[in-house]
Coordinates of C-alpha atoms in Angstrom, one line a residue:
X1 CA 82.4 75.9 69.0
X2 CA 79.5 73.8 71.3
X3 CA 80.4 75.9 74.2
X4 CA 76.7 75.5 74.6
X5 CA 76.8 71.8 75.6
X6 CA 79.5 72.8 77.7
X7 CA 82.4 75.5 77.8
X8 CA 86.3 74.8 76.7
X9 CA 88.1 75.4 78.1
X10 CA 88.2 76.7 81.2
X11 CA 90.2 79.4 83.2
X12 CA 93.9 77.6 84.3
X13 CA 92.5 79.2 88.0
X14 CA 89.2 76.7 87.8
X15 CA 92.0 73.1 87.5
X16 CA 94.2 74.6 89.8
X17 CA 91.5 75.0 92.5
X18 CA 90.2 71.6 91.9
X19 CA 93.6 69.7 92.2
X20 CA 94.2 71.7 95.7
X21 CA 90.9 70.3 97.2
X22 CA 92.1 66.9 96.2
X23 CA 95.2 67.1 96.9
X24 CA 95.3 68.9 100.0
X25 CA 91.6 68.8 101.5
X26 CA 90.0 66.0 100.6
X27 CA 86.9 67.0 103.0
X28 CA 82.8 67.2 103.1
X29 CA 82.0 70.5 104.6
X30 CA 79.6 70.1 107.6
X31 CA 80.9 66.6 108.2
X32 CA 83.7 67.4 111.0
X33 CA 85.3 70.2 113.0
X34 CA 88.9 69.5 111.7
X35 CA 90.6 72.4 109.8
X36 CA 90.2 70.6 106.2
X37 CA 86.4 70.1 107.0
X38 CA 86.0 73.9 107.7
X39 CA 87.8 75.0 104.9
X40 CA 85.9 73.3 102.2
X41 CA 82.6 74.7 103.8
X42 CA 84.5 78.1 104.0
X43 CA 85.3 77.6 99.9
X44 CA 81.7 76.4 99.6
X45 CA 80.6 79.7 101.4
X46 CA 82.7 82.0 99.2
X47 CA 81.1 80.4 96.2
X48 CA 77.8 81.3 97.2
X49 CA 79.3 84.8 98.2
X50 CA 80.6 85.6 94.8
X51 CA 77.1 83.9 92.7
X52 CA 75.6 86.8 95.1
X53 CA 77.7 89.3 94.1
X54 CA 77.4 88.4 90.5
X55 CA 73.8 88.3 90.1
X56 CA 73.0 91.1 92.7
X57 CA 70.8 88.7 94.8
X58 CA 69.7 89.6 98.4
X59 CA 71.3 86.8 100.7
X60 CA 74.4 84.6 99.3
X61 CA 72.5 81.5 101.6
X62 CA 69.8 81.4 98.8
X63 CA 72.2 80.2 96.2
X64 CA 71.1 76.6 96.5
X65 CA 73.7 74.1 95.2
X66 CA 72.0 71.5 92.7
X67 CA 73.7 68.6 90.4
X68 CA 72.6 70.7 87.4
X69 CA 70.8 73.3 86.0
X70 CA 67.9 70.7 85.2
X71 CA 67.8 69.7 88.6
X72 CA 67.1 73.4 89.8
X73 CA 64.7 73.6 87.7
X74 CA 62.8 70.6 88.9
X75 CA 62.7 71.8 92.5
X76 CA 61.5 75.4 91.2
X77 CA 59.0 73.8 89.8
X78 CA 58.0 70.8 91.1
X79 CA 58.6 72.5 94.8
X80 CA 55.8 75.1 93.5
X81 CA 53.0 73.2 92.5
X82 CA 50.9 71.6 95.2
X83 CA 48.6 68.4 93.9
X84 CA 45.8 69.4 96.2
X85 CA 45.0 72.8 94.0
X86 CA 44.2 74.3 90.6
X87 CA 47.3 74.8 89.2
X88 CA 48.4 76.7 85.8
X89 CA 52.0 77.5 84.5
X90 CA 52.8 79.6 81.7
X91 CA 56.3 78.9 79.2
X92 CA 56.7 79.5 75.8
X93 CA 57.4 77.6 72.4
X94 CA 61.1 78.1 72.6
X95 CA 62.0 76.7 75.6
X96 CA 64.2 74.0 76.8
X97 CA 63.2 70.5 77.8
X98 CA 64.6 71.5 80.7
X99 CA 61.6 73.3 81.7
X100 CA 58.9 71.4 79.1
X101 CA 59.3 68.2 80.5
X102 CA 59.3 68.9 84.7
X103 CA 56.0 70.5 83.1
X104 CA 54.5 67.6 81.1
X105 CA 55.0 65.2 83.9
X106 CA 53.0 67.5 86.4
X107 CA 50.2 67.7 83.3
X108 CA 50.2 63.7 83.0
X109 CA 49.7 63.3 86.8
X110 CA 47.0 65.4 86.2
X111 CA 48.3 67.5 89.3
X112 CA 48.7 70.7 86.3
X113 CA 47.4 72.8 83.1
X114 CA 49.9 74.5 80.8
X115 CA 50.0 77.4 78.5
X116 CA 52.3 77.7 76.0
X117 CA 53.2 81.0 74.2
X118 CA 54.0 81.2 71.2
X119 CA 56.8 83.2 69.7
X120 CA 58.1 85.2 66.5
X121 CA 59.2 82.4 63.6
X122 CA 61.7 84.5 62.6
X123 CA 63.3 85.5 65.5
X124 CA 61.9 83.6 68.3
X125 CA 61.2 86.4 70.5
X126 CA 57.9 86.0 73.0
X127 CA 55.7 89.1 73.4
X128 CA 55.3 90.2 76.8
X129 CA 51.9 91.1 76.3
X130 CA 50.8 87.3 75.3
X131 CA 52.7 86.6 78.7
X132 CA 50.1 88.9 80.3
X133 CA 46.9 87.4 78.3
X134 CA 47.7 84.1 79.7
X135 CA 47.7 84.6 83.8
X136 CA 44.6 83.3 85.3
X137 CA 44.1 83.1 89.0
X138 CA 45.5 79.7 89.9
X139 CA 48.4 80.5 87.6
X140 CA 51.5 78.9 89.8
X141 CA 54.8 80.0 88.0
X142 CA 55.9 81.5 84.5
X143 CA 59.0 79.2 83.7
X144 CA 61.6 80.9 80.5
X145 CA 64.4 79.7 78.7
X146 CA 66.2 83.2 78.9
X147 CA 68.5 82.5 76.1
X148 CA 67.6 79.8 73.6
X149 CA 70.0 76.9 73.2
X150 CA 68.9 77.5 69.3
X151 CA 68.8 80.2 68.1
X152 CA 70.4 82.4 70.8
X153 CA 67.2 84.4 71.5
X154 CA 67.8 87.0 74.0
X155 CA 64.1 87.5 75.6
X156 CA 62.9 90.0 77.0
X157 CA 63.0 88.9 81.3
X158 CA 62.6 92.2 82.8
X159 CA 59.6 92.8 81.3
X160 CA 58.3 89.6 82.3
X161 CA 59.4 89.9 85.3
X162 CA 57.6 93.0 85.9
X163 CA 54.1 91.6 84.8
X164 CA 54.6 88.4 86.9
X165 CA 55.6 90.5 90.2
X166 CA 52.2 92.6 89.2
X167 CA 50.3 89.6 89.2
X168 CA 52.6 88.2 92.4
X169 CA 53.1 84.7 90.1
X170 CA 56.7 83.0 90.5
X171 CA 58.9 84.3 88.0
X172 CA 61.5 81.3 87.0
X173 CA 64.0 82.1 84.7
X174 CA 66.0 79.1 83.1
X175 CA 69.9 80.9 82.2
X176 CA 71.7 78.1 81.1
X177 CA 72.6 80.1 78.2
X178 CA 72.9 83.2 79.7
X179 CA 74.4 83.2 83.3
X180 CA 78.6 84.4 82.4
X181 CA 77.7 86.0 79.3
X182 CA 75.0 88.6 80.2
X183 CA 74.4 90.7 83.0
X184 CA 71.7 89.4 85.1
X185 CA 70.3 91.3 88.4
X186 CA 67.7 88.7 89.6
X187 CA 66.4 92.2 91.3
X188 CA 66.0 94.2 88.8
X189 CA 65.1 91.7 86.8
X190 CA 62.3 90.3 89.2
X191 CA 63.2 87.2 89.1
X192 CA 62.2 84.7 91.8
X193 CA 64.3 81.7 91.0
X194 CA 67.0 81.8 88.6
X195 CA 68.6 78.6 88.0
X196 CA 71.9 77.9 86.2
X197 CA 74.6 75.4 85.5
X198 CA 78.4 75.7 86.3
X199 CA 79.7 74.3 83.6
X200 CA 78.9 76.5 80.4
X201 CA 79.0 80.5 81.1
X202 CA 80.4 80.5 84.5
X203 CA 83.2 78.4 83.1
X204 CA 83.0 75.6 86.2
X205 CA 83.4 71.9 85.7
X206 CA 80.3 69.4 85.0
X207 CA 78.3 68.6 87.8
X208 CA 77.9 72.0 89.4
X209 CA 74.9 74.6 89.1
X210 CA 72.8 76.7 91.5
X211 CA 69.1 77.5 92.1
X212 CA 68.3 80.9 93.6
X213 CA 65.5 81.0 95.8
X214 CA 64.2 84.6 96.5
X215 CA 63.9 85.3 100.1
X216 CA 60.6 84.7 101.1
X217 CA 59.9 82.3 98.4
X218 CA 60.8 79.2 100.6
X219 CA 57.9 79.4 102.5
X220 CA 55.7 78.2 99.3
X221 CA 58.4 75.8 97.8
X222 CA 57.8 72.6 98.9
X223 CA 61.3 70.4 98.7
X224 CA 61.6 66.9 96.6
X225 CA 64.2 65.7 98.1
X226 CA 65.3 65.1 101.9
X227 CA 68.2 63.8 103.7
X228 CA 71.3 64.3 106.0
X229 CA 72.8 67.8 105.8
X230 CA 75.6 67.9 108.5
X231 CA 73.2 70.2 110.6
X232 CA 70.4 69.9 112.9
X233 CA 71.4 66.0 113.0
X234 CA 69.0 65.4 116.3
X235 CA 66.1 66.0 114.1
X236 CA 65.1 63.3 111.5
X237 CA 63.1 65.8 110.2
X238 CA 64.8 68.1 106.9
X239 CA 65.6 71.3 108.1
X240 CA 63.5 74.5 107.4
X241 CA 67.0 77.5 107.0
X242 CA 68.6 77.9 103.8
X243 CA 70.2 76.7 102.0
X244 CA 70.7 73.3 104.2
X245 CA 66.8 73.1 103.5
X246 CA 67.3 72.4 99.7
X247 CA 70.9 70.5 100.2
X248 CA 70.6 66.7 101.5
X249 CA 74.1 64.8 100.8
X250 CA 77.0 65.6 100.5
X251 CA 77.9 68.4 98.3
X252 CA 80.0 68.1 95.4
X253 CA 83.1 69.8 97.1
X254 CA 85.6 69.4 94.2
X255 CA 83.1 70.9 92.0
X256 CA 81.9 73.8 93.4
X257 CA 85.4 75.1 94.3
X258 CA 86.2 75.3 90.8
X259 CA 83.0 76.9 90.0
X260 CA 84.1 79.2 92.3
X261 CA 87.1 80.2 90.4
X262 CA 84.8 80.4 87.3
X263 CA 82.7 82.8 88.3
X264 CA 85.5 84.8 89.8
X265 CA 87.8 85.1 86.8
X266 CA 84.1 86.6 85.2
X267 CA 83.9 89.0 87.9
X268 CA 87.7 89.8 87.3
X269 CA 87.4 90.3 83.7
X270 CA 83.6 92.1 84.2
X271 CA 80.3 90.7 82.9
X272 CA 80.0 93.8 80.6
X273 CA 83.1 93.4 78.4
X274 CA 82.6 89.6 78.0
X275 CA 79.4 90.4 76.9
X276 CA 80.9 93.0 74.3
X277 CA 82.8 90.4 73.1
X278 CA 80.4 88.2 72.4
X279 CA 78.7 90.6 70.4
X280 CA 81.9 91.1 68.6
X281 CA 82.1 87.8 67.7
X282 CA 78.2 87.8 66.5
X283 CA 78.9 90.4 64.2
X284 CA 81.9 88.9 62.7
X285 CA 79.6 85.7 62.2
X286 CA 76.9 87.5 60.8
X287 CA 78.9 89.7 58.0
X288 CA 81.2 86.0 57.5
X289 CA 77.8 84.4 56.3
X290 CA 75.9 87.2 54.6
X291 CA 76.1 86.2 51.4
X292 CA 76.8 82.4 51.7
X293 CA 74.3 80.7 48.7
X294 CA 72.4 78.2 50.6
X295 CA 72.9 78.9 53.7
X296 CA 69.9 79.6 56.3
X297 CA 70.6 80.9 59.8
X298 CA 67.8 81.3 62.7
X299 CA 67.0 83.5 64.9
X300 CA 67.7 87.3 64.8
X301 CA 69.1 88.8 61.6
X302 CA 71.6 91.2 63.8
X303 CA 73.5 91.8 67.0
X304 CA 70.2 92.8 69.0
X305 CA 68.2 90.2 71.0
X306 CA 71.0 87.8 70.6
X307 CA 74.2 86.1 71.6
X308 CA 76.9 83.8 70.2
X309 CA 74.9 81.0 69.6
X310 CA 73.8 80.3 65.9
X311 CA 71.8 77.7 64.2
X312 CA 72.4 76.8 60.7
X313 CA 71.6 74.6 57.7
X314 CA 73.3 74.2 54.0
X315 CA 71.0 73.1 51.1
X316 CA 71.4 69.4 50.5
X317 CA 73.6 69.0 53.8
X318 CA 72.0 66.8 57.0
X319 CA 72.7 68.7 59.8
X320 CA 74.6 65.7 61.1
X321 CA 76.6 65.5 58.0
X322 CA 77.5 69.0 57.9
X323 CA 78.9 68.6 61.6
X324 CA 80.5 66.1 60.6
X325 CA 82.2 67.4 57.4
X326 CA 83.3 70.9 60.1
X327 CA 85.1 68.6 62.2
X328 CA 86.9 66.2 59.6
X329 CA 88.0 68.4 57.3
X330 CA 88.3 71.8 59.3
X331 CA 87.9 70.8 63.1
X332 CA 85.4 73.0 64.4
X333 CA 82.9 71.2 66.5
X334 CA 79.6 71.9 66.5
X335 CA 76.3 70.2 67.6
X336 CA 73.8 69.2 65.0
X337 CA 70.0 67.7 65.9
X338 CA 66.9 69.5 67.9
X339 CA 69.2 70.3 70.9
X340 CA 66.7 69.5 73.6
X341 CA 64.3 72.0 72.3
X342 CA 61.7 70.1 70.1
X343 CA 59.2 72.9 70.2
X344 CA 61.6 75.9 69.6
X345 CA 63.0 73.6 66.0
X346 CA 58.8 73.0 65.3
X347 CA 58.6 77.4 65.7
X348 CA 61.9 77.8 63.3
X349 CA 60.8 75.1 61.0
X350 CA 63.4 72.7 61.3
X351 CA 61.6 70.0 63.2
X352 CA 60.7 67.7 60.7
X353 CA 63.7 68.1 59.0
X354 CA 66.5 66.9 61.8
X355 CA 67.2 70.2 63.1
X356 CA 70.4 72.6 62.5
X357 CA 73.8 73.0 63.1
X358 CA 74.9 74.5 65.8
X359 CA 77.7 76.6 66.6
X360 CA 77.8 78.7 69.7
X361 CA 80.7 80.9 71.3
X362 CA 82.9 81.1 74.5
X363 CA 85.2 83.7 75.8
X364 CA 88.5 82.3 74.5
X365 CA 86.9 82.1 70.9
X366 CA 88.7 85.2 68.7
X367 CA 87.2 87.2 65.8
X368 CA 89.2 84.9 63.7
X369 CA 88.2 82.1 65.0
X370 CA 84.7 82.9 64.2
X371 CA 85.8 84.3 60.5
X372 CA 87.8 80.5 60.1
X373 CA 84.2 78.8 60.7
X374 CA 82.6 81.1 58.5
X375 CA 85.1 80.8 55.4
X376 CA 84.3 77.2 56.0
X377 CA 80.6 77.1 55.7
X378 CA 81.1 79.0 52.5
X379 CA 83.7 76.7 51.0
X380 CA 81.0 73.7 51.7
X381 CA 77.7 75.6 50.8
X382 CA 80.0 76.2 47.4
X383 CA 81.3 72.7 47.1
X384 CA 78.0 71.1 46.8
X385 CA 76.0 74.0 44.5
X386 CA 76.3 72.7 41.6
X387 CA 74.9 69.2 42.6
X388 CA 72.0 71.6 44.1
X389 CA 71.2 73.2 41.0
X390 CA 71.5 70.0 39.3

């Protein structure tokens, strides 16, 4: 149950495809006219063909490859902001380091001003309107953590979306928690860049993710990195097409093929009912814990504004211990600590107190899987009451 960190396991389709390429292939795409060669950048292509598909974006070459979803997110970023300029960025309280830090390290080099937005303690839901409040005319981007890592916050991205394209300010969204287990259009959603990793919702291996660059948006997004891309070799100069533009190396062939089988088996099995799922399971996690004594869980009290992810604490139980105590006696894994999110534990509360426990949901989870974990949490919040009570 950290399917958060990263998803387990994974479609039998996703190993099978992987094994193939290195049994059989073997090639870099771009790096030879032999027929191995052109079938990896072929499966490379049909990746990029079926991210398009899934997220309803306007040219499957904008579906930049990147090592990770953090690395997207520094070239959205970073590729935005231009050191000879007033620059401002908005994010909010609950978002990932991900984003925070790419933006503290602009604000240090003095190259960037920030405004963070607060959100709802109880729920962790930003209001659009305070989204609104904080454009100014050198704003640059407005960077969110769709989904948070924590408390499995659902924001509110069309909406935000809609304010930023009124204001024609860079909308980036962050779905690391949300790409495979909601529907995203980054059109309807107006969304500029949306970057993701492979390896949690879209059920890829580590290593993999994407950054999608909406056309037009390349002409203001400056790259960070440069080097060989198997086109254009004449020119020691990076070239200026997509998505070679954003792509120097070699690509991580073994890895992207398997993403590709990822994100197909969600296609196969439809965004829609993987998402009703999940909210199946929610519910069953929410009535499982309803009246456990002791027990606190963040975030929103009910199905709405939320997915499978859950942060929790026990009176007179570490977070740490508690994970530990889930896996030794019961073996559910969890993730305990501030998750990468130091602000969104200071908006819950838990901070200064080492965090929560989290447990967070994939597809191959059942409803009595979910009940399991929850008999468990009560059987420890009960174990330790009367020590509580003292």
């Amino acid at each position: 149950m950290d399917n958060a960190a990263t998803s387990f396991p994974k479609p039998p389709a996703v190993m099978d495809a992987m094994v193939r390429y290195a049994r059989d292939l073997g090639a870099s795409a771009g790096r030879g006219a032999y027929a191995e060669a052109v079938e990896t950048g072929a499966m490379i292509s049909e990746c990029r063909r079926r991210l398009n598909r899934l997220f309803h974006g306007e040219n499957a070459d904008h579906f930049v490859f990147t090592l990770n979803c953090t690395d997207g997110l520094n070239l959205a970023i970073k590729g935005l902001v231009d050191p000879r300029n007033s620059n401002h960025s908005i994010c909010t309280h609950i978002d990932h380091n991900s984003i925070l830090r790419p933006l503290n390290a602009l604000q240090d080099q003095g190259w960037l001003e920030q405004t963070r937005v607060p959100v709802d303690s109880k729920t962790g839901l930003v209001d659009p309107a305070d989204i609104r409040k904080a454009i100014r005319p050198d704003t640059r981007l407005i960077a969110i953590t769709h989904v948070s890592n924590v408390t499995g916050t659902v924001q509110p991205i069309r909406e935000i979306g809609k304010i930023a394209r009124e204001h024609d300010v860079p909308f980036i969204v962050d779905a690391a928690q949300s790409a495979g287990h909601l529907a995203i259009d980054v059109q309807a959603d107006g969304i500029d860049m949306l970057a993701a990793p492979g390896h949690k919702g879209l059920l890829g291996p580590l290593g993999t993710a994407f950054l999608y660059i909406r056309p037009g948006i390349e002409k203001n997004l400056r790259t960070i990195k440069e080097g060989g891309t198997g086109s254009v070799s004449e020119s020691d100069r990076q070239p200026d097409f997509l998505p070679d533009k954003y792509e120097p190396g070699s690509h991580n062939a073994i890895g992207i093929i398997g993403l590709s089988e990822g994100v197909k088996w969600i296609a196969e099995q439809s965004i829609e009912k993987l998402a009703a799922r999940d909210t199946d399971l929610v519910r069953t996690f929410l009535e499982g814990i309803s009246n456990v004594e002791g027990l606190t869980s963040y975030g929103p009290p009910g199905v709405k504004n939320r997915i499978g992810v859950f942060s929790v604490r026990i009176d007179g139980y570490d977070p740490h211990e508690l994970s530990a105590i889930l896996e030794s006696q019961f073996g559910i894994l969890t993730r305990s600590g501030i998750h990468c999110a130091p602000l969104a534990h200071a908006a819950i509360g838990t901070a200064e107190r080492g965090g929560t426990t989290r447990f967070s949901f994939g597809p191959f989870l059942s409803p009595q899987d979910v009940k399991y974990a929850t008999d468990a949490l009560a059987e420890i919040a009960m174990s330790r009451l009367p020590a509580v009570r003292g």
